[in-house]
Coordinates of C-alpha atoms and ligand atoms in Angstrom, one line a residue:
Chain A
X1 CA -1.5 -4.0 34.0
X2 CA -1.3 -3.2 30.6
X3 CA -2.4 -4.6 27.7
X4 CA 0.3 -7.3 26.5
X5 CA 2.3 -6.7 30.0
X6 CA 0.4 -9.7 31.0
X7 CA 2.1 -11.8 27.8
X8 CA 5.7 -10.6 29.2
X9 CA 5.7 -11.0 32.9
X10 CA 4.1 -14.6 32.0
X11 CA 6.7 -15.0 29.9
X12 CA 9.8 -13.6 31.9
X13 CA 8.3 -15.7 35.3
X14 CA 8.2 -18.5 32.9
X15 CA 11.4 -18.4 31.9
X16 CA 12.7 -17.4 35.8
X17 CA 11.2 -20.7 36.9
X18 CA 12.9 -22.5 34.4
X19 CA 9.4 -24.2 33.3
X20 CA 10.4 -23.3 29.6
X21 CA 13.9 -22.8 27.7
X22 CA 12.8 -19.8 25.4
X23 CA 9.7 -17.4 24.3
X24 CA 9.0 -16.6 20.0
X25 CA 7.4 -13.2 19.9
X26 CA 7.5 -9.6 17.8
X27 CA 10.4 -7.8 18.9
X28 CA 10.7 -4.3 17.6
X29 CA 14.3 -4.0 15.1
X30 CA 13.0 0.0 14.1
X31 CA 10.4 2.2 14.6
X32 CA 8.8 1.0 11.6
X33 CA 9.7 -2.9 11.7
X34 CA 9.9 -5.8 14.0
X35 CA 10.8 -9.4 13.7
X36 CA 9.8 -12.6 15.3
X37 CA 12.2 -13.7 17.7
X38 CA 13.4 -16.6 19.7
X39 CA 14.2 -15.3 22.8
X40 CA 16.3 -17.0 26.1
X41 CA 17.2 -14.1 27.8
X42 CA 14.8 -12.2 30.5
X43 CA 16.4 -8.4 29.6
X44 CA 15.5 -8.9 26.2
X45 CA 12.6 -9.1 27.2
X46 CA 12.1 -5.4 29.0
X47 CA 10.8 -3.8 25.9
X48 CA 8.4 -6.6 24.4
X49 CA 5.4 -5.8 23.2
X50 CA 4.2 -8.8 21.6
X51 CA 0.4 -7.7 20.3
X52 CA 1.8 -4.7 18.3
X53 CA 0.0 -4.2 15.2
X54 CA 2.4 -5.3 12.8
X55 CA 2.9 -8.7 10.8
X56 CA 6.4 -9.5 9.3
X57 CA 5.4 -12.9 8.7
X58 CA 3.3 -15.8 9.6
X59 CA 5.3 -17.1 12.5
X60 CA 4.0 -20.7 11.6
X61 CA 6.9 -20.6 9.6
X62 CA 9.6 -20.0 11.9
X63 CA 7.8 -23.0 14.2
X64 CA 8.1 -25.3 11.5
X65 CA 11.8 -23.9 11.1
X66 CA 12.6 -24.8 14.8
X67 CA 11.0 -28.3 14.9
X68 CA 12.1 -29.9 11.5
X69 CA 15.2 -31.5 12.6
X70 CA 14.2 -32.1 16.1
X71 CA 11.3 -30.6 18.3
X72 CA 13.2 -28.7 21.5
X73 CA 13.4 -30.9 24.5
X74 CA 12.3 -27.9 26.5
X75 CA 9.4 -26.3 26.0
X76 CA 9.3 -22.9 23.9
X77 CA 6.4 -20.5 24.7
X78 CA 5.2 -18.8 21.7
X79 CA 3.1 -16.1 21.5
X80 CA 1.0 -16.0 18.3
X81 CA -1.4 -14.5 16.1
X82 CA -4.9 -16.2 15.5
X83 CA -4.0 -16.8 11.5
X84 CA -0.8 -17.7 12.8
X85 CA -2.3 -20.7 15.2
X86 CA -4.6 -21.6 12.4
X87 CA -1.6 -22.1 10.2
X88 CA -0.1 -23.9 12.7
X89 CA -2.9 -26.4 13.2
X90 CA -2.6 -26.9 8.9
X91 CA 1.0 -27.2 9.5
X92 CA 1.0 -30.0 11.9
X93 CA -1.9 -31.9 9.4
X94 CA 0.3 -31.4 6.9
X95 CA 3.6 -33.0 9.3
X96 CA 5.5 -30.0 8.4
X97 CA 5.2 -29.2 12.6
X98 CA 6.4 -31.6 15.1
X99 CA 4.4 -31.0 17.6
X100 CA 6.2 -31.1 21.2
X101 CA 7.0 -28.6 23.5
X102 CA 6.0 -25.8 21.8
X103 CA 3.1 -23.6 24.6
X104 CA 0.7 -21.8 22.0
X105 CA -0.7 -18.6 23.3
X106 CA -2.6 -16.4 21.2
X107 CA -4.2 -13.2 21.9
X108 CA -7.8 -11.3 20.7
X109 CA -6.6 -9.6 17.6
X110 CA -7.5 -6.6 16.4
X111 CA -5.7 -6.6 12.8
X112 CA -2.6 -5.2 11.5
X113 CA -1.4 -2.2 9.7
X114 CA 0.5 -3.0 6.1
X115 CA 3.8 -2.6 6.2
X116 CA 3.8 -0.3 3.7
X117 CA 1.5 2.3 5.8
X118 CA 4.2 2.1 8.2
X119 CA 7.2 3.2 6.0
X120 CA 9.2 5.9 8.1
X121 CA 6.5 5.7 10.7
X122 CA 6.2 4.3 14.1
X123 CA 4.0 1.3 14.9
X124 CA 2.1 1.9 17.8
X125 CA 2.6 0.7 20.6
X126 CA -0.2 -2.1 21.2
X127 CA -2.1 -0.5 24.1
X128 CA -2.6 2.9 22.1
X129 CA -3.5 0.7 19.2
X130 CA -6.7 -0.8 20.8
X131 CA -7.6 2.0 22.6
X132 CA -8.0 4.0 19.6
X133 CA -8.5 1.1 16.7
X134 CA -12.5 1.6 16.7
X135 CA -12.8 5.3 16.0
X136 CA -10.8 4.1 12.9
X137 CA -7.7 5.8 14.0
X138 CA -5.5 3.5 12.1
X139 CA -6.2 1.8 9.2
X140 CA -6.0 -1.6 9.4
X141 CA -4.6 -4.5 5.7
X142 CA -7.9 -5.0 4.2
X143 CA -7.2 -9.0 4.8
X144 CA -7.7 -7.7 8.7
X145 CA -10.3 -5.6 8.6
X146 CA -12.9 -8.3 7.6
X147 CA -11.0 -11.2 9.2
X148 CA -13.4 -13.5 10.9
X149 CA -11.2 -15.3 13.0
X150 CA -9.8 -13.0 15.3
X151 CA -9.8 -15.7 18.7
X152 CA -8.4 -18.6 18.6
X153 CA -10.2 -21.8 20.3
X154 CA -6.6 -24.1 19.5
X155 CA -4.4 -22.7 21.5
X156 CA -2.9 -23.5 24.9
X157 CA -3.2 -20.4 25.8
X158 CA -5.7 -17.6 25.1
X159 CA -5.2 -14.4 26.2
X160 CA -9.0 -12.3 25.8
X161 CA -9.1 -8.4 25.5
X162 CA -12.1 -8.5 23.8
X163 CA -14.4 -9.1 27.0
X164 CA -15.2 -6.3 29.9
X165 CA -12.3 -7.5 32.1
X166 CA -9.5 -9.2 29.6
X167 CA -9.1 -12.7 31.2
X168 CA -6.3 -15.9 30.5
X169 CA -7.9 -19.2 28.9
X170 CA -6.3 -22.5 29.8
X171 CA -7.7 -24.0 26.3
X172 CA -5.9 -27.0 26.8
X173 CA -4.4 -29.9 29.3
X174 CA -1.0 -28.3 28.4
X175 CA -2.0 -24.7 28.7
X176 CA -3.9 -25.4 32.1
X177 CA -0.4 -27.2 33.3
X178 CA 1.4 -23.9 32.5
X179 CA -0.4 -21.7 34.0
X180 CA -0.8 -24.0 37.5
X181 CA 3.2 -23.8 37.7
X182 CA 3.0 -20.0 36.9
X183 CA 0.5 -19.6 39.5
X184 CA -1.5 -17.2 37.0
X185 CA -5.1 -16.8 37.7
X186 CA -7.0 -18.2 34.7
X187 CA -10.4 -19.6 33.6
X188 CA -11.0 -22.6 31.8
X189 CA -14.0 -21.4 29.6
X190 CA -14.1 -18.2 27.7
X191 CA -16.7 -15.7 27.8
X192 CA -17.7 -14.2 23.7
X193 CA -19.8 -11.3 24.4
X194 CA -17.4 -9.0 23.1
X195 CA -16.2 -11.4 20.6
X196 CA -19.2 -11.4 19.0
X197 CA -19.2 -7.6 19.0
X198 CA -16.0 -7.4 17.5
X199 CA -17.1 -10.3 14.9
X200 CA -20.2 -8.7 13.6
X201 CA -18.3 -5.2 12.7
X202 CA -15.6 -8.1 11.1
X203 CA -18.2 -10.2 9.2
X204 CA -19.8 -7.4 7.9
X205 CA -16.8 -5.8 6.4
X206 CA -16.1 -9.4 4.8
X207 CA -19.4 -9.3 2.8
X208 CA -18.2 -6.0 1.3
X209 CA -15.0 -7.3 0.6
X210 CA -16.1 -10.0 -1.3
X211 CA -18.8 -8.0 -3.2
X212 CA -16.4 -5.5 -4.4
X213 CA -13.6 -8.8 -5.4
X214 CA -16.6 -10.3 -7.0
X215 CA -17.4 -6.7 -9.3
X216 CA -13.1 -5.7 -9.7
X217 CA -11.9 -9.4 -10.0
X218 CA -13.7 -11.9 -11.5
X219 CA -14.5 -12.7 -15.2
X220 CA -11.1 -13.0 -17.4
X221 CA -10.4 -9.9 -18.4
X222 CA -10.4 -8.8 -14.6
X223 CA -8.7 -11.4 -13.5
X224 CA -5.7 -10.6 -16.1
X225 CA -5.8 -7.0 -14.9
X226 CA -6.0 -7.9 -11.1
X227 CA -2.9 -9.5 -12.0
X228 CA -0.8 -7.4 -15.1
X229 CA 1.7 -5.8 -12.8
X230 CA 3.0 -9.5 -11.5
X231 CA 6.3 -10.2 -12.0
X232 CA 6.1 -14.0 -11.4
X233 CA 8.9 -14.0 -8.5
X234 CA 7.1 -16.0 -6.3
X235 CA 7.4 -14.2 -3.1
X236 CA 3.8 -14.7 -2.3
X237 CA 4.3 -18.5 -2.4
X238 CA 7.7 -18.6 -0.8
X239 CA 6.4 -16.5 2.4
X240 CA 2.9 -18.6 2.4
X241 CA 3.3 -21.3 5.3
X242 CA 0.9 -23.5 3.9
X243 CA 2.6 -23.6 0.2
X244 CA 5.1 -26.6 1.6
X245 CA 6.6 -28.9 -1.1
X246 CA 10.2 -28.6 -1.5
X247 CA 10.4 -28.0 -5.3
X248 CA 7.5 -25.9 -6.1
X249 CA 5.7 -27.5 -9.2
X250 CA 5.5 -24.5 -10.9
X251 CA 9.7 -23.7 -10.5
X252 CA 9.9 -27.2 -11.8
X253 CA 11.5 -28.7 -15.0
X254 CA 7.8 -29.0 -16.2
X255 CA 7.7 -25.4 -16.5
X256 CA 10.8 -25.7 -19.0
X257 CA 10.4 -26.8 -22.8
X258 CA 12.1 -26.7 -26.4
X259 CA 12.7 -23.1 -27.6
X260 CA 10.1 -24.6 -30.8
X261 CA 7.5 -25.1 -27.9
X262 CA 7.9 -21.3 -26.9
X263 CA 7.3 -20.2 -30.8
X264 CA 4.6 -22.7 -30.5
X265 CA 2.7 -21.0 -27.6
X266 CA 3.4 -17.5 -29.1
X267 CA 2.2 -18.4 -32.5
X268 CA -0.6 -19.5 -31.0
X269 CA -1.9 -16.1 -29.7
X270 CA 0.4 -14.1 -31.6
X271 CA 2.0 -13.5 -28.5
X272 CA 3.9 -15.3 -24.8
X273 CA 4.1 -12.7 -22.3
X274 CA 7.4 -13.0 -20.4
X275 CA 7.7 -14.4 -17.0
X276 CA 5.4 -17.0 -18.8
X277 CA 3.1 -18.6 -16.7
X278 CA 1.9 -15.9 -14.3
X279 CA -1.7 -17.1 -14.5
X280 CA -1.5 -20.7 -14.5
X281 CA 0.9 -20.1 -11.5
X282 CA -2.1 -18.4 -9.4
X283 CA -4.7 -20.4 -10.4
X284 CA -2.8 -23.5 -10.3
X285 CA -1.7 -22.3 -6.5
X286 CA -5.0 -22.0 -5.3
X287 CA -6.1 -25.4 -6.4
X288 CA -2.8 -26.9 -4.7
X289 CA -3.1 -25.2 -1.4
X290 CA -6.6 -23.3 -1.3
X291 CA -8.1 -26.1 1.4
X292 CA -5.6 -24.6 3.6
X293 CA -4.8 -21.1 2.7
X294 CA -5.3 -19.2 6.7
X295 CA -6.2 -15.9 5.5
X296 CA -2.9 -14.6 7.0
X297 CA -2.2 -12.0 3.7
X298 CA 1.4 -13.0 4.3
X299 CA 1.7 -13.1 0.5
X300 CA 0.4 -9.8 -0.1
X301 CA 2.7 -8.4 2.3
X302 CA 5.8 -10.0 0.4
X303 CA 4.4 -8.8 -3.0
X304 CA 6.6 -6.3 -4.4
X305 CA 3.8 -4.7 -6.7
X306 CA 1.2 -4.2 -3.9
X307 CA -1.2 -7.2 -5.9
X308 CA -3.9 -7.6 -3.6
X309 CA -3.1 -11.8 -3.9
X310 CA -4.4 -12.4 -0.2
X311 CA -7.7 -10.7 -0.2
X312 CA -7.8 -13.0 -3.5
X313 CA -6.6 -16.1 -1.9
X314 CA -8.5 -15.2 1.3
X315 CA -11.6 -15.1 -1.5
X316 CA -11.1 -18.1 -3.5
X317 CA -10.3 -20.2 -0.2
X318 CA -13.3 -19.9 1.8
X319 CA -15.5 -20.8 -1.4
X320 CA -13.4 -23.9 -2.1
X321 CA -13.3 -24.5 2.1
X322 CA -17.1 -24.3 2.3
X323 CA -16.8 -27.3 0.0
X324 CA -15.9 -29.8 2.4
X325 CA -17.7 -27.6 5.2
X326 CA -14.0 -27.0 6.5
X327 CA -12.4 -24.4 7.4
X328 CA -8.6 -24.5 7.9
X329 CA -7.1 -24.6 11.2
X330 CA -9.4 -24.0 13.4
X331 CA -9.6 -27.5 14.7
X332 CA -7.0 -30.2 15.5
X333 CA -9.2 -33.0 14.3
X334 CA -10.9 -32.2 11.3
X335 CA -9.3 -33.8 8.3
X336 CA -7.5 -32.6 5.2
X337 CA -9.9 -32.4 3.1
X338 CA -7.0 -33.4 -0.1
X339 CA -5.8 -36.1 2.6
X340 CA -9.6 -38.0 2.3
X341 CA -12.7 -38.4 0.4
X342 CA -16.1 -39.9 0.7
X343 CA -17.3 -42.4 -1.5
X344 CA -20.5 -40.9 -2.3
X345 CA -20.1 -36.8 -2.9
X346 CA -19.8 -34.7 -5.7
X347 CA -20.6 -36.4 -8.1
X348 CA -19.7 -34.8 -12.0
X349 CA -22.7 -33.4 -13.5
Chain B
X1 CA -17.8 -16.3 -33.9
X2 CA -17.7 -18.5 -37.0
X3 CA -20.4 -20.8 -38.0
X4 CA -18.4 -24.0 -38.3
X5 CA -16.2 -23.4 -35.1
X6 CA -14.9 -26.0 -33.9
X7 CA -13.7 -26.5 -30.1
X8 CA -10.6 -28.2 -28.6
X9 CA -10.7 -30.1 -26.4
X10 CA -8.1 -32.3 -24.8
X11 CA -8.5 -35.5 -23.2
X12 CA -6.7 -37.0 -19.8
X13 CA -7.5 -40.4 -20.1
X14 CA -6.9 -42.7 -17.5
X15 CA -4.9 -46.0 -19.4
X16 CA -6.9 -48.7 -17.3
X17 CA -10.6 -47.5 -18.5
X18 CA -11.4 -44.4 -20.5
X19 CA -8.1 -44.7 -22.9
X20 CA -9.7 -48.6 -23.2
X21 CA -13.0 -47.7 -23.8
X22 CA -12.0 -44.8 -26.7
X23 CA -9.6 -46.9 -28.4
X24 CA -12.6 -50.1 -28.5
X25 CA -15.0 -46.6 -30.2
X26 CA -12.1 -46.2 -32.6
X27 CA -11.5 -49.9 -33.6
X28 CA -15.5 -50.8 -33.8
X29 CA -15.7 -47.6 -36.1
X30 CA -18.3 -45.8 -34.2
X31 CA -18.0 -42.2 -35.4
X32 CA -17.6 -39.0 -32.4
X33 CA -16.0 -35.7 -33.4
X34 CA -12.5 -35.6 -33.5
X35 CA -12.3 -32.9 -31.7
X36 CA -10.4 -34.6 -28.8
X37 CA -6.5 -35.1 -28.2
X38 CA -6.1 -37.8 -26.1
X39 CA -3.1 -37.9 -23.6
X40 CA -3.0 -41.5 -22.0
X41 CA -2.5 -40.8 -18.0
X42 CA -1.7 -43.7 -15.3
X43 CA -5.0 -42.6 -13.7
X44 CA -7.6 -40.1 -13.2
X45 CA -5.5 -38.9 -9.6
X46 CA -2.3 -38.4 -11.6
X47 CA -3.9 -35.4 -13.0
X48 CA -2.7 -31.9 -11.2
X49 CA -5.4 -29.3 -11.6
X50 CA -2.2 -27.2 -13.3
X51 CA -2.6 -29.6 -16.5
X52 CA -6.5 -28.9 -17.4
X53 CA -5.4 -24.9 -16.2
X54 CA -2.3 -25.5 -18.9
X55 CA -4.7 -26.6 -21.3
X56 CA -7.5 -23.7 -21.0
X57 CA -4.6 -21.4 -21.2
X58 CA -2.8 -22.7 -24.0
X59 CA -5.6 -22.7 -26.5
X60 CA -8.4 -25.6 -25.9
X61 CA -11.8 -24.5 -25.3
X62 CA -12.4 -27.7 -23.0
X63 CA -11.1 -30.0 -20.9
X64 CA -12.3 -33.5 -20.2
X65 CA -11.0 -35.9 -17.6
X66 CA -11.7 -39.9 -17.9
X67 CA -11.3 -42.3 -14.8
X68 CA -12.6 -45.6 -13.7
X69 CA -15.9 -45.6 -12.1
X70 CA -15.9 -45.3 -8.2
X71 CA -14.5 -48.5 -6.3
X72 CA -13.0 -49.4 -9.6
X73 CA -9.7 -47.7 -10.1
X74 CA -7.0 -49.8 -10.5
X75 CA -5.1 -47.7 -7.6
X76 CA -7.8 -48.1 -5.1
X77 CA -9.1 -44.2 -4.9
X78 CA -7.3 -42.2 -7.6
X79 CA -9.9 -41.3 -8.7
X80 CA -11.8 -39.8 -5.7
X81 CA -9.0 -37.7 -5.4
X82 CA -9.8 -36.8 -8.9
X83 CA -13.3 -35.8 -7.9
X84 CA -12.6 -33.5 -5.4
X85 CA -9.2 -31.7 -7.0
X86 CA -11.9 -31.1 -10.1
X87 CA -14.1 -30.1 -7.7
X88 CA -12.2 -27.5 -6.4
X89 CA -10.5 -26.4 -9.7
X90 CA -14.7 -25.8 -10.7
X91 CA -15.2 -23.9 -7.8
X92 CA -12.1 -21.8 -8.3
X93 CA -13.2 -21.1 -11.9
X94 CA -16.9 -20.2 -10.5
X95 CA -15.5 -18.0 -7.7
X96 CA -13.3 -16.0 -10.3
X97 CA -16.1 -16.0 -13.0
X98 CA -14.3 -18.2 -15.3
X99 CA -16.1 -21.1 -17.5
X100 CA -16.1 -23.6 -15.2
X101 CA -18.4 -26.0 -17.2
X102 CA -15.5 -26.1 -19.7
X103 CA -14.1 -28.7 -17.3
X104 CA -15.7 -32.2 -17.6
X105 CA -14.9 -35.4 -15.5
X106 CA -16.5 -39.0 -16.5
X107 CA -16.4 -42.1 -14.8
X108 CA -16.1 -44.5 -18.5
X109 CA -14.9 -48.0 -17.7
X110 CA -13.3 -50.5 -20.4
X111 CA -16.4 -51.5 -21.7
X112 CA -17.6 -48.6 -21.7
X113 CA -17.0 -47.5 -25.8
X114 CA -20.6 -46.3 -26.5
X115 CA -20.7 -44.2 -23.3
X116 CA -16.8 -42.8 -24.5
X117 CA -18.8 -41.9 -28.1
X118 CA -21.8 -40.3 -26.5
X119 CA -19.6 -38.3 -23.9
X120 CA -17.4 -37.0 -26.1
X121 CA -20.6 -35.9 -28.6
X122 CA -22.4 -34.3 -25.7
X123 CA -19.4 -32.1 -24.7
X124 CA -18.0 -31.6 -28.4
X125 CA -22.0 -30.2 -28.9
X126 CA -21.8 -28.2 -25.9
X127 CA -18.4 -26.7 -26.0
X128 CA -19.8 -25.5 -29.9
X129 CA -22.5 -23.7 -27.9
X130 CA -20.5 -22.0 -25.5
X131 CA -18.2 -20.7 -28.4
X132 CA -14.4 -20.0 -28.1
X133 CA -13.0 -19.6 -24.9
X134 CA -11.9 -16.2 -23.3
X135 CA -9.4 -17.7 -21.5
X136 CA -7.8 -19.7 -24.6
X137 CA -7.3 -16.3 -26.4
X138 CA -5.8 -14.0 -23.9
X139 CA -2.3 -13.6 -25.2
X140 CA -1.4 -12.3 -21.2
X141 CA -1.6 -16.2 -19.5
Ligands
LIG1 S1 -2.2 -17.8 0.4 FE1 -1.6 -15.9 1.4 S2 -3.3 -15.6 2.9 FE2 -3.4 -17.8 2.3 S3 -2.1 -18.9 3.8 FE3 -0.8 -18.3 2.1 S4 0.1 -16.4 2.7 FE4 -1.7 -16.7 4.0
LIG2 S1 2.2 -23.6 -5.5 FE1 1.7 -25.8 -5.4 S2 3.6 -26.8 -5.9 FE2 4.1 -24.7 -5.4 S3 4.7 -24.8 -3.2 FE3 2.5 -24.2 -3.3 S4 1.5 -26.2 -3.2 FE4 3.6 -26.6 -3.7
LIG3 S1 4.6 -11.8 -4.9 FE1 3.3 -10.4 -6.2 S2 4.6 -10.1 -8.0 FE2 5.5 -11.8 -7.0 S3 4.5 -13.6 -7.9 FE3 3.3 -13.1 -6.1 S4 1.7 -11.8 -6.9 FE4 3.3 -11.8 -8.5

């Protein structure tokens, strides 16, 4: 069976046996687009490809969405994204998840092409996609191509393509549940032969990647070039799944003052660039949410002027992760590190 | 840069400690540079990382942050939550190859009014050293 066939017929048996209400995967709206969707009914189903190379949004988002007033009283399978998981996991630390009844499966992920590469294009289906994805057929969002967490060990659910024969995980009490009702051959430990195969091209390309932000990006002068075209509309923090508080500090009344305090600023450098605060918004995002930023680029995708804010974020979180020797979502138990502290660590020099 | 430049720097200074110990510096006339403004804060924790970013943007060449010493803080552990959102705000500034050591965090207690004079010296000298700050002069913040 092909490729993400496996996800579906899981899925439509799933829902046939009445063992879960509903299934959240991509569903193509166009040739060129597709949307997460909550789906009940088995026909919709038919066309469902769920590990197409595409990335609307980080479906974290849409969990979050579905559990805030109430988790579902029967369980919703959804079918995930590694950095989606991971922001999940963040999501549930930070008790913006209620975590019942939702069945995590994620699958080996090979990356994503931007949206923008697929404008008036088709996105591939996902079986063509792999097959052809190492001879560099395709060309992956930068935030993929050096992503180095392309498995996820949080899951329910993990479904492998990576290894010689592509194998289901039961990862979990839950997932291992699931699966018995199904009657779905899985295994309960996961080989990572070809993970590591895959990983090592990935980790590679990430050490590049960060060489080439560290020469283009950093000092201030590159910083407020990397930056110029921004037009401070927040779409990169309104589509980030970890960027949670209800009134963003920086759309806040503390960003308003006296029409003397403006003059004030301007006289200052003989100048206030309009939207005003563009660079203390950045940095001052990153310090609020860097601990838990998934690598997802879901910000870059929603950025109107193609600023490369993800591979930035991506960037500036690991350093500040590698802190606190965390890194976000990739385990349940491992604590916030803005949540806690030690009494003895870091201290000012 | 000018011989006699002189940095900015502004001050968060927790009210149960640091904004104790620097008035006590003031009132026993010991002399420090008065290159500081002082902003009285509840504590150390109730700074965000955007304020000291505000500052560095808005024209000081330095920021320093005063709290209690550790197991001291008047709201249990404000101030370790200080140290590790500085922490992270100094990491961001070292990832993006901005000044980081223009940020400076001091445990000063009440009593502490010397230690107030000689921190404030020590960063007024350094901050002097390092010259005026890229970041304060970039109209484009
Ligand atoms: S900052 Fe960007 S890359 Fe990081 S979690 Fe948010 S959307 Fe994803
Ligand atoms: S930028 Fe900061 S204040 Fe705004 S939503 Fe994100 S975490 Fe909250
Ligand atoms: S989405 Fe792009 S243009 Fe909009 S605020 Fe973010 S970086 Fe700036």
């Amino acid at each position: 069976m092909a490729t993400s066939d496996v996800l579906t017929e899981l899925s439509k048996k799933a829902l046939k046996d009445g063992i879960i209400g509903g299934v959240i995967t991509l569903k193509r709206t166009a040739p060129d687009a597709a949307v997460h969707a909550l789906i009940t009914d088995m026909e919709m189903l038919e066309d469902v490809d769920s590990m197409i190379p595409y990335f609307p949004d980080n479906c974290a988002n849409f969990i979050k969405r579905i559990t805030k007033v109430a988790p579902p009283n029967k369980p919703i399978l959804a079918i995930l994204k590694p950095c989606e998981m991971r922001a999940v996991v963040e999501l549930v630390k930070l008790v913006q998840i209620q975590n019942k009844n939702i069945i995590y499966a994620t699958f080996d992920c090979y990356g994503t092409i931007a949206r923008k590469d697929l404008k008036d294009k088709e996105i591939p289906k996902s079986q063509e996609f792999i097959k052809s994805v190492s001879d560099g057929k395709f060309e992956l969002r930068e935030i993929c191509k050096s992503c180095d967490y392309i498995r996820s060990e949080t899951a329910d659910i993990s479904y492998l393509t990576f290894e010689k024969d592509t194998l289901i995980v039961a990862q979990t009490e839950t997932g291992k549940n699931f699966l018995e009702k199904l009657e779905v051959q899985f295994v309960e430990s996961a080989p990572d032969k070809g993970l590591k195969s895959v990983l090592d091209i990935k980790l590679k390309a990430k050490t590049a990647l960060y060489e080439n932000l560290k020469s283009e990006c950093s000092g201030t002068d590159n910083i407020f070039k990397t930056f110029a075209h921004c037009i401070n509309c927040h779409n990169c923090m309104t589509n980030c799944p970890v960027c949670i508080c209800k009134e963003c500090f920086f759309e806040s009344d503390a960003m308003d003052f006296e029409g003397d305090v403006f003059l004030d600023l301007a006289s200052r450098k003989g100048g206030l660039r309009a939207p005003t605060d563009v660079m203390l918004f950045h940095i001052g995002r990153m310090a609020h949410m860097a601990t838990s930023c998934v690598a997802c680029g879901a910000c870059e995708e929603a950025c109107p002027e193609d600023i490369i804010v993800g591979q930035i974020f991506k960037w500036i979180s690991e350093n500040v992760q590698s802190i606190f020797e965390y890194k976000s979502g990739r385990d349940w138990e491992e604590e916030l590190p803005l949540k806690t502290f030690r009494e003895e660590e870091l201290e000012p020099k | 840069m000018p011989d006699n430049f002189e940095p900015k720097i502004v001050g968060f200074f927790c009210n149960w400690c640091t904004s104790v110990a620097a008035d006590m510096a003031g009132t026993s006339r010991m002399e420090y540079p008065a290159n500081v403004r002082p902003i009285r804060v509840m504590c150390s924790g109730s700074v965000d990382p955007s304020y000291v970013i505000r500052a560095l943007l808005s024209g000081a060449d330095g920021v320093i942050i005063g709290g209690c010493h550790p197991g001291d803080c008047h709201y249990i552990s404000g101030n370790f939550k200080a140290r590790r959102r500085i922490a992270i705000l100094r990491k961001i500034f070292e990832t993006l190859g901005l000044e980081q050591e223009r940020i400076y965090l001091e445990w000063i207690s009440a009593s502490e009014g010397r230690k107030f004079v000689q921190k404030i010296t020590e960063f007024t000298e350094k901050l002097r050293k390092m010259g005026v700050s890229e970041l304060s002069q970039n109209w484009e913040s």
